[in-house]
């Protein structure tokens, strides 16, 4: 039997029936396309964390990824890509296919600060990425070993004025909000600390608990566990108001530095060009995850505030934060050295 050819339709079925078949095919085409879009995701979704495992960003990412997996039956895989203050991981996401299968959890540091701090950033956060959804925000805290003689920021200031550049201040990566918050705190008090940048939170926590460094600046989620375990103490917080998780810790504004505020926010983004329908689907799923009591309680218990909201709201925040932090970087004199 000869192979079937569409050209045989008129002879085999007759012109009217052929026209009807072709008409049905034309009607079905949009439905087939819609079904293909509705099939997303059809393979694992990679969520890049631009920092090592164990830090605050990693905890937030894994909490959300697990809920997306459980709630939607998706396969969301966390991929840690640390390096260059978070730039390597964000750049990897920005250069990935814009198909919805690669996402990145960005934060204030690598999205709003690094464009000014790094002279040759390999990506433009406003052009190379599309915001999907904000996740949470957190203040920065200054912590010390539990046996440290420092009980307040005033103690740190007094010691630093007596021995400039002697006290060590650690933080996870140059150009992070923690780094700049430390710079701002120094400038506000007119003191000089010796900065010790780390590649990630894990080694920094080990050194801080062991007393190898005097002080450490970090988001609350990163070190709250060690505070609760009685290995660290927090002596100052950078938010405008006290943290519900650290109600006894005064803000720097309360400590005499009026108007001082520096917080970090976290959000999920996709490569620029990702279809709007996929961005909307991801935004809806992330917001649903954040509204679940176990997720919200987890983020709050670690010192964060749950955010969520539309992709447009995240985009507006990013557009406002880039110039705001550019001014902070320039005014503080912060550098990568």
PDB file of C-alpha atoms in Angstrom, residues 33 54 57 159 174 177 232 260 300 307 315 322:
ATOM      1  CA  UNK A  33      -0.428  25.122  21.803  1.00  0.00           C
ATOM      2  CA  UNK A  54      24.327  26.516  55.154  1.00  0.00           C
ATOM      3  CA  UNK A  57      20.039  32.509  51.437  1.00  0.00           C
ATOM      4  CA  UNK A 159      37.526  49.454  71.995  1.00  0.00           C
ATOM      5  CA  UNK A 174      32.701  41.558  49.667  1.00  0.00           C
ATOM      6  CA  UNK A 177      24.638  43.976  52.504  1.00  0.00           C
ATOM      7  CA  UNK A 232      26.903  33.610  69.961  1.00  0.00           C
ATOM      8  CA  UNK A 260      20.405  54.039  60.559  1.00  0.00           C
ATOM      9  CA  UNK A 300       9.773  34.158  60.575  1.00  0.00           C
ATOM     10  CA  UNK A 307       7.025  39.250  51.470  1.00  0.00           C
ATOM     11  CA  UNK A 315      10.464  44.802  39.472  1.00  0.00           C
ATOM     12  CA  UNK A 322      19.792  49.872  42.422  1.00  0.00           C
TER      13      UNK A 322
END
